[in-house]
Amino acid sequence: VSNVMNQQIVLAQSPSGRVTLSDFALVTTEVPFRAADQVLLRNILVSVAPHQRAVMQEPTFRPRLVAGEVIPSSVIAEVVAGPPDGPAPGTVIAGTAGWEEYSAVRAATVRPILAGRPLVRQLSLFGLNGLTAYFGMLQVGCVRPGETVVVSGAAGGVGHLAGQVARIAGAHVVGITGSAEKNLILEKKLGYTHTVSRRSAAFPDDLRAACADGVDVYFDTAGGPILDVVLPLMATHGRIVCCGETSQYDTDQTSLPSPRGFSKSVITKSLRIEGFLVMDFSPQWGDALTRLRDWEESGQLAVIEDVRDGLDAAPAALVAMMAGKSVGQLVVRIRQEAGLQQKRETMFETL
Ligand SMILES: NC(=O)c1ccc[n+]([C@@H]2O[C@H](COP(=O)([O-])OP(=O)(O)OC[C@H]3O[C@@H](n4cnc5c(N)ncnc54)[C@H](OP(=O)(O)O)[C@@H]3O)[C@@H](O)[C@H]2O)c1
């Protein structure tokens, strides 16, 4: 492709302390070469996720990001070209690529989107975060009616859905967030029973008061000091769902030795602590998506999305997210959905 270029957001340098805008660079490169088993994607929506910060400092389920590499991301994209047995050009798919206009990824890794639903929803409720909330709460947490469930990061992309899944399962849901404004949304719009602020000096007392019968399921997206506070509140036979450790991501310090009193609580209360990756459940994603769609259509579950425009808005969105300034699923739209057809035809002429 000679006359089409690819804009990317790459890591300029590993953050020192908290991530800042100077840790990113906007660069223009060639459209990537597509190998025979790959699809060339033109990205429409990219995600903003704490994992993008985590992988700047250490390996996760993928290798550590080094300077010059594109920021990895879930994407919703249009297939521009691909192998004959892959999705046809023009098909809109979900996949894992990066903060860039064009990506070449293995055709076997892209998946169809849920027909008839808005594109942005394919990155929230019907994307990895919706599936994480669903499987983390139901299959790892095994939540039961009448139980008390605590969710940290409760207004976030995963958290605002996880709490609602627990509520639909019949639990009392207590949300932990960093602000009173977020707590108001959780209680008024999403049916959380109680909320507490992790930034309040009274946080441990507030949480204890909200969980008078103990915590049956802790859906942990934060790790660190919040886990320290929740652990002594766990009820006998409680389950801690280790979903994420956001409190440890936006720093260049190594992880704190946490939580305190770990073995004592786990043993004396017969707790189960289980980590998971949403990919572990991929054979069951289809059934989960059907249930999530039914809950949304029947009005039992509400989705909050925060869409920012333009590829160059992505770094600021991640900085804001790590500072606790986002609500719901944060998504960056890097081109308008309208006009897909016309742009695609122009592109094909150049291929
Ligand atoms: N296991 C899996 O397969 C899987 C899949 C997807 C995501 N995850 C994990 O799930 C977590 C949530 O992801 P998300 O996309 O939904 O992000 P998110 O919750 O929308 O955004 C991150 C939130 O973390 C909170 N936070 C920031 N710094 C914190 C700190 N020092 N201590 C405690 N909380 C802090 C902030 O909310 P408040 O200020 O309101 O607390 C912020 O809004 C992440 O850890 C992610 O890696 C896991």
Tab-separated table of C-alpha atoms and ligand atoms in Angstrom:
chain	number	residue	atom	x	y	z
A	1	VAL	CA	0.000	0.000	0.000
A	2	SER	CA	1.834	3.076	-1.133
A	3	ASN	CA	-0.355	6.063	-0.381
A	4	VAL	CA	-1.943	4.984	2.924
A	5	MET	CA	-0.038	5.461	6.161
A	6	ASN	CA	-0.653	4.123	9.660
A	7	GLN	CA	-0.844	6.332	12.741
A	8	GLN	CA	0.088	4.572	15.982
A	9	ILE	CA	0.410	5.407	19.657
A	10	VAL	CA	3.585	3.761	20.924
A	11	LEU	CA	5.334	3.627	24.284
A	12	ALA	CA	7.944	6.413	24.252
A	13	GLN	CA	9.547	5.384	27.546
A	14	SER	CA	8.710	3.243	30.563
A	15	PRO	CA	6.850	5.450	33.042
A	16	SER	CA	8.755	6.637	36.072
A	17	GLY	CA	6.117	6.614	38.822
A	18	ARG	CA	2.657	7.398	37.523
A	19	VAL	CA	2.010	7.236	33.787
A	20	THR	CA	1.988	10.642	32.022
A	21	LEU	CA	1.358	11.869	28.501
A	22	SER	CA	5.125	12.118	27.848
A	23	ASP	CA	5.348	8.316	28.114
A	24	PHE	CA	3.528	8.036	24.765
A	25	ALA	CA	4.384	9.065	21.211
A	26	LEU	CA	2.185	9.438	18.149
A	27	VAL	CA	4.084	8.070	15.154
A	28	THR	CA	3.312	7.533	11.475
A	29	THR	CA	4.463	4.295	9.887
A	30	GLU	CA	3.685	2.106	6.914
A	31	VAL	CA	0.502	0.064	6.947
A	32	PRO	CA	1.680	-3.291	8.369
A	33	PHE	CA	2.584	-6.144	6.046
A	34	ARG	CA	-0.037	-8.900	6.141
A	35	ALA	CA	1.329	-12.482	6.286
A	36	ALA	CA	-0.658	-15.265	4.595
A	37	ASP	CA	-2.419	-16.353	7.811
A	38	GLN	CA	-3.204	-12.790	8.874
A	39	VAL	CA	-6.030	-10.302	8.381
A	40	LEU	CA	-5.325	-6.630	7.796
A	41	LEU	CA	-7.634	-4.616	10.042
A	42	ARG	CA	-8.736	-1.019	9.877
A	43	ASN	CA	-9.510	-0.248	13.503
A	44	ILE	CA	-12.679	1.616	14.492
A	45	LEU	CA	-12.737	1.468	18.303
A	46	VAL	CA	-9.901	0.727	20.717
A	47	SER	CA	-10.137	0.034	24.427
A	48	VAL	CA	-8.541	1.779	27.386
A	49	ALA	CA	-7.607	-0.635	30.172
A	50	PRO	CA	-5.391	-0.769	33.290
A	51	HIS	CA	-3.546	-3.721	31.753
A	52	GLN	CA	-2.002	-1.287	29.264
A	53	ARG	CA	-0.279	0.430	32.202
A	54	ALA	CA	0.603	-2.841	33.950
A	55	VAL	CA	2.432	-4.234	30.951
A	56	MET	CA	4.638	-1.115	30.726
A	57	GLN	CA	6.422	-2.204	33.878
A	58	GLU	CA	6.401	-5.990	33.921
A	59	PRO	CA	5.263	-9.017	31.921
A	60	THR	CA	1.650	-10.069	32.430
A	61	PHE	CA	-0.029	-12.726	30.313
A	62	ARG	CA	1.997	-11.035	27.546
A	63	PRO	CA	5.640	-9.856	27.493
A	64	ARG	CA	6.585	-6.490	28.953
A	65	LEU	CA	6.079	-3.612	26.517
A	66	VAL	CA	9.293	-1.930	25.361
A	67	ALA	CA	9.781	1.590	24.000
A	68	GLY	CA	8.665	1.899	20.395
A	69	GLU	CA	6.017	-0.824	20.623
A	70	VAL	CA	2.381	-0.027	19.942
A	71	ILE	CA	0.087	0.007	23.009
A	72	PRO	CA	-1.839	-3.307	22.937
A	73	SER	CA	-5.614	-3.068	22.910
A	74	SER	CA	-8.873	-4.822	22.312
A	75	VAL	CA	-10.316	-3.449	19.085
A	76	ILE	CA	-13.426	-3.435	16.967
A	77	ALA	CA	-12.243	-3.296	13.394
A	78	GLU	CA	-13.165	-3.786	9.787
A	79	VAL	CA	-11.381	-6.479	7.812
A	80	VAL	CA	-9.582	-4.919	4.847
A	81	ALA	CA	-7.949	-8.067	3.468
A	82	GLY	CA	-7.302	-11.611	4.638
A	83	PRO	CA	-6.890	-15.280	3.715
A	84	PRO	CA	-9.689	-16.883	1.650
A	85	ASP	CA	-10.852	-19.006	4.583
A	86	GLY	CA	-10.929	-16.028	6.999
A	87	PRO	CA	-13.576	-13.316	7.496
A	88	ALA	CA	-14.485	-11.543	4.260
A	89	PRO	CA	-13.274	-8.004	3.585
A	90	GLY	CA	-15.786	-5.539	5.006
A	91	THR	CA	-16.672	-7.770	7.966
A	92	VAL	CA	-16.570	-5.994	11.327
A	93	ILE	CA	-14.846	-8.139	13.949
A	94	ALA	CA	-13.527	-8.012	17.523
A	95	GLY	CA	-9.889	-8.754	18.171
A	96	THR	CA	-6.681	-7.932	19.959
A	97	ALA	CA	-4.459	-5.433	18.180
A	98	GLY	CA	-3.231	-1.993	19.258
A	99	TRP	CA	-3.713	1.754	19.452
A	100	GLU	CA	-3.245	2.228	15.714
A	101	GLU	CA	-5.259	2.758	12.562
A	102	TYR	CA	-4.239	-0.495	10.845
A	103	SER	CA	-3.175	-3.805	12.373
A	104	ALA	CA	-2.161	-7.182	10.962
A	105	VAL	CA	-3.186	-10.035	13.280
A	106	ARG	CA	-3.633	-13.784	12.875
A	107	ALA	CA	-7.013	-14.477	11.281
A	108	ALA	CA	-7.646	-17.260	13.819
A	109	THR	CA	-7.624	-14.730	16.696
A	110	VAL	CA	-10.464	-12.481	15.519
A	111	ARG	CA	-14.058	-13.216	16.483
A	112	PRO	CA	-17.460	-12.154	15.202
A	113	ILE	CA	-19.356	-9.358	16.937
A	114	LEU	CA	-22.880	-9.744	18.309
A	115	ALA	CA	-25.273	-8.842	15.486
A	116	GLY	CA	-27.597	-5.905	15.882
A	117	ARG	CA	-25.915	-4.269	18.868
A	118	PRO	CA	-24.014	-0.944	18.888
A	119	LEU	CA	-20.310	-1.225	18.065
A	120	VAL	CA	-19.207	0.343	21.331
A	121	ARG	CA	-21.145	-2.323	23.262
A	122	GLN	CA	-18.916	-4.965	21.652
A	123	LEU	CA	-16.061	-3.607	23.773
A	124	SER	CA	-18.104	-3.235	26.978
A	125	LEU	CA	-20.918	-5.643	27.822
A	126	PHE	CA	-20.225	-7.980	24.890
A	127	GLY	CA	-16.458	-7.609	25.073
A	128	LEU	CA	-13.808	-8.951	27.411
A	129	ASN	CA	-14.956	-6.812	30.345
A	130	GLY	CA	-18.554	-8.032	30.228
A	131	LEU	CA	-17.342	-11.618	29.981
A	132	THR	CA	-14.874	-11.033	32.841
A	133	ALA	CA	-17.677	-9.713	35.048
A	134	TYR	CA	-19.913	-12.654	34.130
A	135	PHE	CA	-17.470	-15.528	34.604
A	136	GLY	CA	-15.644	-13.951	37.525
A	137	MET	CA	-18.827	-13.452	39.478
A	138	LEU	CA	-20.781	-16.596	38.541
A	139	GLN	CA	-18.169	-19.285	37.883
A	140	VAL	CA	-15.272	-18.179	40.082
A	141	GLY	CA	-17.231	-16.337	42.788
A	142	CYS	CA	-20.153	-18.811	42.641
A	143	VAL	CA	-22.415	-16.114	44.086
A	144	ARG	CA	-25.687	-17.296	45.636
A	145	PRO	CA	-28.949	-15.492	46.498
A	146	GLY	CA	-28.835	-13.577	49.779
A	147	GLU	CA	-25.043	-13.403	49.928
A	148	THR	CA	-23.018	-10.238	50.464
A	149	VAL	CA	-20.738	-9.372	47.553
A	150	VAL	CA	-18.099	-6.645	47.595
A	151	VAL	CA	-16.718	-5.259	44.320
A	152	SER	CA	-13.672	-2.963	44.135
A	153	GLY	CA	-13.254	-0.685	41.124
A	154	ALA	CA	-17.025	-0.947	41.265
A	155	ALA	CA	-17.749	1.855	38.803
A	156	GLY	CA	-15.161	0.663	36.267
A	157	GLY	CA	-15.519	-1.203	33.007
A	158	VAL	CA	-15.535	-4.622	34.677
A	159	GLY	CA	-16.794	-3.535	38.099
A	160	HIS	CA	-20.024	-1.783	37.085
A	161	LEU	CA	-21.092	-4.953	35.280
A	162	ALA	CA	-19.819	-7.411	37.924
A	163	GLY	CA	-21.912	-5.760	40.628
A	164	GLN	CA	-25.016	-5.955	38.464
A	165	VAL	CA	-24.422	-9.637	37.664
A	166	ALA	CA	-24.264	-10.257	41.432
A	167	ARG	CA	-27.448	-8.251	41.994
A	168	ILE	CA	-29.257	-10.240	39.285
A	169	ALA	CA	-28.048	-13.433	41.050
A	170	GLY	CA	-29.840	-12.211	44.174
A	171	ALA	CA	-26.907	-10.878	46.211
A	172	HIS	CA	-26.553	-7.711	48.296
A	173	VAL	CA	-23.866	-5.737	46.497
A	174	VAL	CA	-21.434	-3.342	48.141
A	175	GLY	CA	-19.321	-1.231	45.782
A	176	ILE	CA	-15.955	0.352	46.549
A	177	THR	CA	-14.947	3.323	44.392
A	178	GLY	CA	-12.772	6.414	44.693
A	179	SER	CA	-15.507	9.059	44.665
A	180	ALA	CA	-18.924	10.031	46.017
A	181	GLU	CA	-20.123	10.860	42.486
A	182	LYS	CA	-19.411	7.321	41.316
A	183	ASN	CA	-21.118	5.902	44.397
A	184	LEU	CA	-24.253	7.892	43.642
A	185	ILE	CA	-24.412	6.408	40.143
A	186	LEU	CA	-23.969	2.867	41.504
A	187	GLU	CA	-26.740	3.252	44.057
A	188	LYS	CA	-29.217	5.256	41.958
A	189	LYS	CA	-28.713	3.699	38.508
A	190	LEU	CA	-27.184	0.255	38.946
A	191	GLY	CA	-28.935	-1.115	42.030
A	192	TYR	CA	-25.945	-1.426	44.357
A	193	THR	CA	-27.156	-1.934	47.944
A	194	HIS	CA	-24.358	0.129	49.536
A	195	THR	CA	-21.235	1.934	48.426
A	196	VAL	CA	-18.125	3.166	50.215
A	197	SER	CA	-15.239	5.390	49.173
A	198	ARG	CA	-11.729	3.930	49.354
A	199	ARG	CA	-10.330	7.450	49.758
A	200	SER	CA	-12.284	8.213	52.964
A	201	ALA	CA	-10.399	8.052	56.276
A	202	ALA	CA	-13.328	6.003	57.592
A	203	PHE	CA	-13.091	3.459	54.745
A	204	PRO	CA	-12.401	0.324	56.891
A	205	ASP	CA	-15.211	1.223	59.320
A	206	ASP	CA	-17.607	2.137	56.514
A	207	LEU	CA	-16.967	-1.169	54.782
A	208	ARG	CA	-17.387	-3.178	57.974
A	209	ALA	CA	-20.700	-1.411	58.661
A	210	ALA	CA	-21.918	-2.132	55.109
A	211	CYS	CA	-21.068	-5.847	55.473
A	212	ALA	CA	-22.523	-6.624	58.888
A	213	ASP	CA	-22.840	-10.377	58.146
A	214	GLY	CA	-19.381	-10.628	56.589
A	215	VAL	CA	-18.335	-10.787	52.937
A	216	ASP	CA	-19.273	-13.960	51.048
A	217	VAL	CA	-17.678	-12.956	47.732
A	218	TYR	CA	-15.011	-10.326	47.212
A	219	PHE	CA	-14.609	-9.491	43.512
A	220	ASP	CA	-11.146	-7.956	43.677
A	221	THR	CA	-9.977	-5.673	40.894
A	222	ALA	CA	-7.662	-3.607	43.109
A	223	GLY	CA	-5.402	-5.813	45.261
A	224	GLY	CA	-3.084	-3.970	47.688
A	225	PRO	CA	-4.464	-1.979	50.625
A	226	ILE	CA	-8.146	-2.645	49.793
A	227	LEU	CA	-7.548	-6.393	49.961
A	228	ASP	CA	-5.934	-5.824	53.368
A	229	VAL	CA	-9.160	-4.200	54.544
A	230	VAL	CA	-11.541	-6.777	53.038
A	231	LEU	CA	-9.704	-9.937	54.120
A	232	PRO	CA	-10.596	-9.755	57.851
A	233	LEU	CA	-14.229	-9.101	56.886
A	234	MET	CA	-14.573	-12.328	54.891
A	235	ALA	CA	-17.278	-14.757	56.066
A	236	THR	CA	-16.546	-18.445	56.624
A	237	HIS	CA	-16.381	-20.264	53.264
A	238	GLY	CA	-16.080	-16.918	51.479
A	239	ARG	CA	-14.560	-16.643	48.005
A	240	ILE	CA	-12.095	-14.036	46.821
A	241	VAL	CA	-12.164	-13.595	43.052
A	242	CYS	CA	-8.748	-12.269	41.968
A	243	CYS	CA	-9.643	-10.354	38.828
A	244	GLY	CA	-7.046	-7.566	38.788
A	245	GLU	CA	-4.562	-5.641	40.895
A	246	THR	CA	-5.029	-2.070	39.674
A	247	SER	CA	-3.545	-0.550	42.842
A	248	GLN	CA	-0.153	-1.973	41.882
A	249	TYR	CA	-0.100	-1.040	38.186
A	250	ASP	CA	0.552	2.708	38.086
A	251	THR	CA	3.893	2.708	39.851
A	252	ASP	CA	7.453	1.614	39.195
A	253	GLN	CA	7.713	0.126	42.695
A	254	THR	CA	7.573	-3.667	42.968
A	255	SER	CA	4.367	-5.110	44.413
A	256	LEU	CA	3.790	-4.631	48.126
A	257	PRO	CA	3.832	-7.742	50.331
A	258	SER	CA	0.086	-7.913	50.664
A	259	PRO	CA	-2.305	-8.809	52.159
A	260	ARG	CA	-1.456	-8.811	55.843
A	261	GLY	CA	-2.625	-11.781	57.938
A	262	PHE	CA	-3.216	-13.721	54.732
A	263	SER	CA	-2.747	-17.323	55.872
A	264	LYS	CA	-4.541	-16.802	59.164
A	265	SER	CA	-7.685	-15.495	57.496
A	266	VAL	CA	-7.636	-18.029	54.675
A	267	ILE	CA	-7.206	-20.999	56.989
A	268	THR	CA	-9.424	-20.041	59.896
A	269	LYS	CA	-12.301	-19.016	57.639
A	270	SER	CA	-11.875	-21.781	55.040
A	271	LEU	CA	-11.638	-19.221	52.255
A	272	ARG	CA	-11.162	-19.965	48.596
A	273	ILE	CA	-8.993	-17.511	46.660
A	274	GLU	CA	-8.981	-17.988	42.925
A	275	GLY	CA	-7.497	-16.054	40.059
A	276	PHE	CA	-8.711	-16.326	36.495
A	277	LEU	CA	-8.266	-14.967	33.001
A	278	VAL	CA	-11.377	-14.373	30.932
A	279	MET	CA	-9.753	-16.413	28.143
A	280	ASP	CA	-10.004	-19.497	30.421
A	281	PHE	CA	-13.726	-19.515	29.692
A	282	SER	CA	-13.635	-18.914	25.937
A	283	PRO	CA	-15.489	-22.162	25.069
A	284	GLN	CA	-18.465	-20.814	27.055
A	285	TRP	CA	-18.438	-17.230	25.778
A	286	GLY	CA	-21.400	-17.789	23.406
A	287	ASP	CA	-23.833	-18.792	26.156
A	288	ALA	CA	-22.633	-15.941	28.374
A	289	LEU	CA	-23.179	-13.374	25.616
A	290	THR	CA	-26.745	-14.613	25.120
A	291	ARG	CA	-27.510	-14.173	28.832
A	292	LEU	CA	-25.827	-10.758	29.006
A	293	ARG	CA	-27.836	-9.628	25.980
A	294	ASP	CA	-31.087	-10.883	27.530
A	295	TRP	CA	-30.375	-9.039	30.786
A	296	GLU	CA	-29.641	-5.838	28.902
A	297	GLU	CA	-32.731	-6.141	26.669
A	298	SER	CA	-35.002	-6.801	29.651
A	299	GLY	CA	-33.629	-3.733	31.433
A	300	GLN	CA	-32.116	-5.714	34.304
A	301	LEU	CA	-28.591	-4.591	33.480
A	302	ALA	CA	-27.436	-1.107	32.431
A	303	VAL	CA	-24.218	-0.342	30.583
A	304	ILE	CA	-22.155	2.813	31.075
A	305	GLU	CA	-19.773	3.784	28.285
A	306	ASP	CA	-17.441	6.771	28.050
A	307	VAL	CA	-16.395	7.271	24.416
A	308	ARG	CA	-13.581	9.685	23.544
A	309	ASP	CA	-12.805	10.704	19.970
A	310	GLY	CA	-9.541	10.437	18.041
A	311	LEU	CA	-6.539	8.135	18.339
A	312	ASP	CA	-4.540	10.925	19.983
A	313	ALA	CA	-7.115	11.013	22.829
A	314	ALA	CA	-6.105	7.518	23.977
A	315	PRO	CA	-3.075	8.391	26.179
A	316	ALA	CA	-5.019	11.046	28.122
A	317	ALA	CA	-7.859	8.564	28.556
A	318	LEU	CA	-5.513	5.994	30.129
A	319	VAL	CA	-3.926	8.631	32.401
A	320	ALA	CA	-7.431	9.675	33.509
A	321	MET	CA	-8.503	6.074	34.092
A	322	MET	CA	-5.501	5.318	36.289
A	323	ALA	CA	-6.284	8.486	38.284
A	324	GLY	CA	-9.813	7.174	38.887
A	325	LYS	CA	-11.441	9.740	36.596
A	326	SER	CA	-13.463	7.433	34.362
A	327	VAL	CA	-16.850	5.824	34.858
A	328	GLY	CA	-17.907	2.629	33.111
A	329	GLN	CA	-16.193	1.352	29.995
A	330	LEU	CA	-13.670	3.762	28.507
A	331	VAL	CA	-13.405	3.492	24.719
A	332	VAL	CA	-11.634	5.563	22.063
A	333	ARG	CA	-13.252	5.932	18.670
A	334	ILE	CA	-10.511	6.337	16.107
A	335	ARG	CA	-12.794	6.754	13.119
A	336	GLN	CA	-16.495	7.210	12.518
A	337	GLU	CA	-18.616	4.193	11.765
A	338	ALA	CA	-20.520	6.128	9.084
A	339	GLY	CA	-18.921	5.925	5.650
A	340	LEU	CA	-17.332	2.538	6.276
A	341	GLN	CA	-18.378	1.304	2.871
A	342	GLN	CA	-17.004	4.231	0.904
A	343	LYS	CA	-13.686	4.269	2.783
A	344	ARG	CA	-13.336	0.533	2.279
A	345	GLU	CA	-13.755	0.841	-1.480
A	346	THR	CA	-11.144	3.585	-1.633
A	347	MET	CA	-8.809	1.381	0.347
A	348	PHE	CA	-9.330	-1.626	-1.934
A	349	GLU	CA	-8.337	0.407	-4.944
A	350	THR	CA	-4.958	0.961	-3.362
A	351	LEU	CA	-4.333	-2.655	-2.328
B	1	LIG	N1	-8.803	-11.411	34.909
B	1	LIG	C1	-9.172	-10.984	33.717
B	1	LIG	O1	-9.339	-11.756	32.761
B	1	LIG	C2	-9.392	-9.523	33.518
B	1	LIG	C3	-10.041	-9.044	32.360
B	1	LIG	C4	-10.262	-7.666	32.226
B	1	LIG	C5	-9.818	-6.799	33.225
B	1	LIG	N2	-9.167	-7.312	34.317
B	1	LIG	C6	-8.698	-6.426	35.392
B	1	LIG	O2	-9.827	-5.843	35.993
B	1	LIG	C7	-9.460	-4.576	36.546
B	1	LIG	C8	-10.447	-3.512	36.111
B	1	LIG	O3	-10.299	-3.247	34.718
B	1	LIG	P1	-11.214	-2.143	33.999
B	1	LIG	O4	-10.889	-2.143	32.564
B	1	LIG	O5	-12.608	-2.363	34.419
B	1	LIG	O6	-10.680	-0.775	34.650
B	1	LIG	P2	-11.524	0.326	35.434
B	1	LIG	O7	-12.017	-0.299	36.699
B	1	LIG	O8	-12.526	0.945	34.518
B	1	LIG	O9	-10.440	1.442	35.760
B	1	LIG	C9	-9.515	1.287	36.775
B	1	LIG	C10	-10.057	1.805	38.125
B	1	LIG	O10	-9.188	1.373	39.158
B	1	LIG	C11	-9.338	2.231	40.252
B	1	LIG	N3	-8.012	2.531	40.800
B	1	LIG	C12	-7.038	3.284	40.257
B	1	LIG	N4	-5.969	3.345	41.073
B	1	LIG	C13	-6.306	2.602	42.157
B	1	LIG	C14	-5.630	2.300	43.372
B	1	LIG	N5	-4.382	2.757	43.640
B	1	LIG	N6	-6.263	1.524	44.275
B	1	LIG	C15	-7.495	1.061	44.032
B	1	LIG	N7	-8.194	1.315	42.909
B	1	LIG	C16	-7.583	2.078	41.984
B	1	LIG	C17	-10.016	3.516	39.764
B	1	LIG	O11	-11.370	3.533	40.255
B	1	LIG	P3	-11.755	4.175	41.686
B	1	LIG	O12	-10.912	5.416	41.839
B	1	LIG	O13	-13.199	4.461	41.554
B	1	LIG	O14	-11.440	3.141	42.721
B	1	LIG	C18	-10.041	3.324	38.253
B	1	LIG	O15	-11.167	3.899	37.663
B	1	LIG	C19	-8.026	-4.303	36.114
B	1	LIG	O16	-7.140	-4.647	37.174
B	1	LIG	C20	-7.853	-5.254	34.950
B	1	LIG	O17	-6.494	-5.601	34.752
B	1	LIG	C21	-8.960	-8.638	34.478
